[in-house]
Coordinates of C-alpha atoms in Angstrom, one line a residue:
M139 CA 111.6 126.4 122.5
A140 CA 109.9 125.8 119.1
D141 CA 108.0 122.9 120.5
D142 CA 106.8 125.0 123.4
R143 CA 105.6 127.7 121.0
I144 CA 103.7 125.1 119.0
R145 CA 102.0 123.7 122.1
E146 CA 101.0 127.3 123.1
L147 CA 99.4 127.9 119.7
E148 CA 97.6 124.5 119.9
I149 CA 96.2 125.5 123.4
M150 CA 95.1 128.9 122.1
I151 CA 93.3 127.3 119.1
R152 CA 91.5 124.9 121.5
L153 CA 90.5 127.8 123.7
I154 CA 89.1 129.6 120.7
D155 CA 87.1 126.6 119.7
I156 CA 85.7 126.2 123.2
E157 CA 84.7 129.9 123.2
I158 CA 82.9 129.4 119.9
I159 CA 81.1 126.2 121.1
L160 CA 80.0 128.0 124.3
A161 CA 78.8 131.0 122.4
R162 CA 76.8 128.7 120.1
R163 CA 75.1 126.9 122.9
R164 CA 74.2 129.9 125.0
E165 CA 70.5 129.8 125.7
G166 CA 70.1 126.9 123.3
N167 CA 71.0 129.0 120.3
E168 CA 73.4 126.9 118.3
I169 CA 74.7 128.3 115.1
F170 CA 77.3 127.1 112.6
L171 CA 79.1 129.3 110.2
R172 CA 81.2 128.5 107.1
R173 CA 83.8 130.7 105.5
T174 CA 83.0 131.9 102.0
T175 CA 83.7 134.9 99.7
T176 CA 81.6 137.6 98.3
R177 CA 82.1 140.7 96.1
I178 CA 83.0 143.7 98.2
D179 CA 80.2 145.7 96.6
L180 CA 77.7 143.2 98.0
I181 CA 78.7 144.0 101.6
E182 CA 76.4 146.9 102.4
L183 CA 78.1 148.0 105.7
S184 CA 75.5 150.7 106.3
M185 CA 72.9 148.0 106.6
A186 CA 74.8 145.9 109.2
I187 CA 72.6 145.1 112.2
W188 CA 75.7 145.5 114.4
S189 CA 79.2 146.9 113.9
G190 CA 82.1 147.1 116.3
H191 CA 85.6 145.8 117.2
F192 CA 86.6 142.5 118.7
P193 CA 90.1 141.0 119.3
R194 CA 89.3 137.7 117.6
R195 CA 86.7 136.3 115.3
S196 CA 85.5 133.9 117.9
Y197 CA 84.2 136.9 119.8
C198 CA 82.5 138.1 116.6
T199 CA 80.8 134.7 116.3
S200 CA 79.7 135.0 119.9
K201 CA 78.2 138.4 119.2
C202 CA 76.4 136.9 116.2
T203 CA 74.9 134.2 118.4
Q204 CA 73.6 136.9 120.8
E205 CA 71.9 138.8 117.9
P206 CA 68.8 136.8 116.9
D207 CA 68.8 138.3 113.4
C208 CA 72.4 137.5 112.6
V209 CA 73.0 135.0 109.8
S210 CA 76.3 136.2 108.4
L211 CA 79.3 138.2 109.5
L212 CA 82.3 140.0 108.0
Y213 CA 85.4 140.1 110.2
N214 CA 88.4 142.2 109.1
M215 CA 91.5 140.8 110.7
A216 CA 93.6 143.9 109.8
D217 CA 91.6 146.3 112.1
E218 CA 89.6 143.6 114.0
S219 CA 86.3 145.1 112.9
C220 CA 83.2 143.0 112.9
D221 CA 80.0 143.5 111.0
L222 CA 76.9 141.4 111.4
F223 CA 74.1 141.0 108.8
N224 CA 70.5 139.6 108.7
V225 CA 70.9 138.4 105.1
I226 CA 73.3 136.1 103.4
Y227 CA 74.9 138.0 100.5
D228 CA 75.7 136.2 97.3
S229 CA 78.8 134.1 97.3
D230 CA 81.2 134.8 94.5
D231 CA 84.4 132.7 93.7
R232 CA 85.9 135.9 92.3
G233 CA 85.2 137.7 95.6
D234 CA 87.4 140.3 97.2
V235 CA 86.4 139.6 100.8
D236 CA 88.4 136.8 102.5
Y237 CA 86.7 137.1 106.0
Y238 CA 83.1 136.5 105.3
W239 CA 81.1 133.8 107.1
V240 CA 77.6 132.6 106.4
L241 CA 75.1 130.5 108.4
E242 CA 74.9 126.7 107.9
D243 CA 71.5 124.9 108.1
R244 CA 72.6 122.4 110.7
G245 CA 72.2 124.8 113.6
T246 CA 69.1 126.2 115.2
R247 CA 68.9 129.3 113.0
W248 CA 68.1 129.2 109.3
V249 CA 66.8 131.3 106.4
P250 CA 63.7 130.3 104.4
E251 CA 63.9 129.0 100.9
S252 CA 60.2 129.8 100.0
C253 CA 57.3 132.0 101.0
L254 CA 55.6 128.9 102.6
A255 CA 58.6 128.2 104.7
L256 CA 58.8 131.9 105.7
S257 CA 55.2 132.0 106.7
T258 CA 55.3 128.7 108.5
C259 CA 58.3 129.5 110.6
S260 CA 57.4 133.1 111.5
G261 CA 53.6 133.2 111.4
I262 CA 53.8 136.2 109.0
T263 CA 50.6 136.6 106.9
T264 CA 51.3 140.0 105.4
N265 CA 52.0 140.0 101.7
G266 CA 55.1 141.9 100.7
E267 CA 58.7 141.8 99.5
Y268 CA 60.9 139.3 101.4
W269 CA 64.3 137.7 101.1
V270 CA 64.2 134.0 100.3
Y271 CA 66.9 131.5 99.4
P272 CA 65.6 129.0 96.8
A273 CA 67.3 125.6 96.6
V274 CA 67.3 125.8 92.8
T275 CA 69.6 128.9 93.0
N276 CA 72.0 127.3 95.4
R277 CA 70.4 129.2 98.2
R278 CA 71.3 132.6 96.7
L279 CA 69.6 135.7 98.1
T280 CA 66.5 136.4 96.0
K281 CA 63.9 139.2 96.4
I282 CA 60.4 137.7 96.2
Y283 CA 57.0 139.2 96.5
C284 CA 55.1 136.7 98.7
H285 CA 51.5 136.7 97.8
N286 CA 48.6 135.0 99.6
L287 CA 50.8 134.3 102.6
A288 CA 47.7 133.7 104.8
T289 CA 46.3 131.0 102.6
E290 CA 48.3 129.5 99.7
P291 CA 51.7 131.4 99.4
S292 CA 52.9 132.1 95.9
H293 CA 56.0 133.8 94.5
F294 CA 56.1 136.9 92.3
I295 CA 58.9 139.1 91.0
T296 CA 58.1 142.8 91.2
L297 CA 59.0 144.6 88.0
K298 CA 60.2 148.2 88.5
Y299 CA 60.2 149.1 84.8
P300 CA 57.6 148.6 82.0
N301 CA 57.2 145.1 80.8
N302 CA 54.7 145.5 77.9
F303 CA 53.4 142.9 75.4
I304 CA 51.3 144.0 72.5
I305 CA 48.8 142.3 70.2
H306 CA 48.1 143.7 66.7
D307 CA 45.2 141.7 65.2
E308 CA 42.4 141.8 62.6
S309 CA 40.5 144.5 64.6
N310 CA 43.3 146.9 63.6
W311 CA 42.9 146.4 59.8
I312 CA 41.9 149.5 57.8
I313 CA 41.1 147.4 54.7
Q314 CA 40.0 143.9 55.5
H315 CA 42.4 141.1 54.4
R316 CA 44.8 143.6 52.8
Q317 CA 48.4 143.4 54.0
C318 CA 50.4 146.4 55.3
Q319 CA 47.3 148.6 55.5
S320 CA 47.0 149.0 59.2
A321 CA 47.6 152.0 61.3
I322 CA 47.2 152.6 65.1
R323 CA 43.7 153.8 64.5
L324 CA 42.3 151.5 67.1
R325 CA 43.9 151.0 70.4
L326 CA 46.3 148.1 70.4
K327 CA 45.7 145.3 72.9
K328 CA 48.5 145.6 75.5
T329 CA 49.3 143.5 78.6
K330 CA 51.5 145.3 81.1
F331 CA 52.9 143.1 83.8
L332 CA 53.6 144.8 87.2
K333 CA 54.6 141.5 88.8
V334 CA 55.3 138.2 87.2
K335 CA 54.6 134.8 88.8
L336 CA 57.5 132.5 89.4
R337 CA 57.8 128.8 90.0
K338 CA 60.4 128.9 92.7
E339 CA 61.3 125.2 92.2
S340 CA 62.7 126.0 88.7
M341 CA 62.8 129.8 88.4
V342 CA 60.5 129.4 85.4
V343 CA 58.0 132.2 84.7
N344 CA 54.2 131.5 84.8
G345 CA 53.5 133.9 82.0
T346 CA 49.7 133.3 81.9
D347 CA 49.1 134.5 85.5
Y348 CA 47.5 137.9 85.2
T349 CA 47.1 138.7 88.9
F350 CA 49.3 141.8 88.7
T351 CA 48.7 143.2 85.2
S352 CA 47.2 146.2 83.6
L353 CA 45.2 145.3 80.5
T354 CA 44.3 147.4 77.5
G355 CA 41.6 145.6 75.4
S356 CA 39.9 142.4 76.3
K357 CA 42.5 139.9 75.3
P358 CA 45.7 139.4 77.3
I359 CA 48.9 137.9 76.0
Q360 CA 51.4 136.0 78.1
Y361 CA 54.6 137.3 79.4
G362 CA 57.4 137.4 76.7
Y363 CA 55.1 137.2 73.7
A364 CA 53.9 139.5 70.9
R365 CA 51.5 139.2 68.0
D366 CA 51.3 141.0 64.7
C367 CA 48.7 140.8 61.9
N368 CA 49.8 143.5 59.4
G369 CA 51.8 141.7 56.8
E370 CA 54.5 139.2 56.0
H371 CA 57.9 140.3 57.4
F372 CA 59.6 140.6 54.0
R373 CA 57.1 143.1 52.6
N374 CA 58.4 146.6 52.3
P375 CA 57.3 149.1 53.3
C376 CA 55.2 147.5 55.9
P377 CA 54.9 148.7 59.5
H378 CA 54.6 146.2 62.3
F379 CA 53.0 146.9 65.7
G380 CA 53.3 143.7 67.8
T381 CA 56.1 144.3 70.3
A382 CA 57.5 142.8 73.5
T383 CA 59.6 144.5 76.2
I384 CA 61.2 142.5 79.0
D385 CA 62.9 144.7 81.6
T386 CA 64.2 143.1 84.8
R387 CA 66.4 146.0 86.0
G388 CA 66.2 146.4 89.8
T389 CA 65.2 142.8 90.4
G390 CA 68.6 141.2 90.6
L391 CA 67.5 138.7 87.9
I392 CA 67.8 138.3 84.2
I393 CA 66.2 136.0 81.6
D394 CA 68.4 133.0 81.1
P395 CA 70.7 134.0 78.1
T396 CA 70.3 130.6 76.5
I397 CA 66.6 131.2 75.9
K398 CA 66.1 132.1 72.2
F399 CA 63.2 134.1 70.8
G400 CA 61.7 133.7 67.3
P401 CA 58.5 133.2 65.3
I402 CA 56.0 130.7 66.7
N403 CA 53.2 130.6 64.1
G404 CA 51.5 132.6 61.3
F405 CA 52.5 133.4 57.7
G406 CA 55.7 135.1 56.9
T407 CA 56.4 135.7 60.6
A408 CA 59.8 136.8 61.9
I409 CA 61.3 138.9 64.6
K410 CA 62.6 142.3 63.7
K411 CA 64.6 144.8 65.8
F412 CA 65.6 142.3 68.5
H413 CA 67.7 143.8 71.2
R414 CA 69.3 142.4 74.3
S415 CA 71.2 144.9 76.5
V416 CA 74.9 144.3 77.6
N417 CA 73.8 143.5 81.1
R418 CA 71.1 141.1 79.7
D419 CA 68.4 142.7 81.8
L420 CA 66.5 144.4 78.9
I421 CA 65.1 142.5 75.9
S422 CA 62.9 144.1 73.2
L423 CA 61.6 142.8 69.9
T424 CA 59.1 143.5 67.2
C425 CA 57.0 140.6 65.8
A426 CA 56.3 140.9 62.1
G427 CA 53.8 138.6 60.4
W428 CA 50.6 138.0 58.7
C429 CA 48.7 137.1 61.9
G430 CA 51.8 135.5 63.5
Q431 CA 53.0 135.2 67.1
C432 CA 56.6 135.6 68.4
G433 CA 58.1 134.5 71.7
P434 CA 60.5 132.1 73.4
I435 CA 61.2 129.1 71.1
S436 CA 63.9 127.2 73.0
G437 CA 61.9 126.5 76.2
P438 CA 60.0 128.5 78.8
I439 CA 61.2 131.8 80.1
R440 CA 63.4 131.2 83.1
F441 CA 65.1 133.7 85.5
Q442 CA 68.6 133.5 86.8
H443 CA 70.6 135.8 89.0
S444 CA 72.4 138.7 87.6
M445 CA 75.5 140.5 89.0
E446 CA 73.3 143.5 90.0
F447 CA 73.5 144.7 93.6
I448 CA 70.1 144.9 95.4
S449 CA 70.1 146.7 98.7
A450 CA 69.2 144.7 101.8
A451 CA 66.6 147.4 102.6
D452 CA 64.6 146.5 99.5
A453 CA 63.0 143.5 101.2
K454 CA 62.3 142.2 104.6
A455 CA 64.6 139.5 106.1
V456 CA 63.0 136.8 108.1
I457 CA 65.2 134.5 110.3
C458 CA 63.8 131.1 111.3
N459 CA 64.6 129.1 114.4
K460 CA 64.2 125.4 115.1

């Protein structure tokens, strides 16, 4: 009897496999899914492109094949509920969900890793916020503003909060060549970044691209830098006006925590009031110096993913087909 039961189970498994294969090959749409895990708060059920009940996951896979925008699914074996999604949510080894499947590249359906791939596969030429899956991030879901899609696509991160970088220079002196005598009598030169350009191959910031900036004064300063020209940092009392504020909240990204900030040049230059938030998505500093500059000193500014949840509705998902 035990052997008969084993043979029955083997037959059932083969039938399920056949159902999946047939579903994948329907109308030439062949998809492959692999099982993974994700944090439960990253599964936004209200954004599912289809939800319902199926007796087995093979039927859920079949439904995914029929939905041209489906690239991942969540199947709950307990209540046989099935949710299909048009984005691949971040994988997390500490995840709470055991029944989450995501698309593999070897099928006919795939997700773009760059703005160029997105435009090429879809024909989209409208600039905007899109979901892409860069190779350097292990194909993690990344919200990118695709710029110049019709000509030479480039990648930007839209900054929801102020990212301001201020220059205090000789034009702000009250008494020429006298330290600690400045006041904000003249407007300080400020570069406010609304979007920052990204090299998607490395997630390194191109801080000298000022396409999406608001400029006060005629001289911009690159992303992550500040400059002060009021006096050596150890003089007291001595106000300092060069400041930098990096705020990546709402982007799903943070500055790589291994990046260190410090003085770059000038006399008696140092960083004062350096602050990095607990979530590492907010960095602020004051640069103090006698015409000195402060900024990253351990390498270029580089983004990495945070644990922040970004809604699937915040960007457009594009599915490619071979």
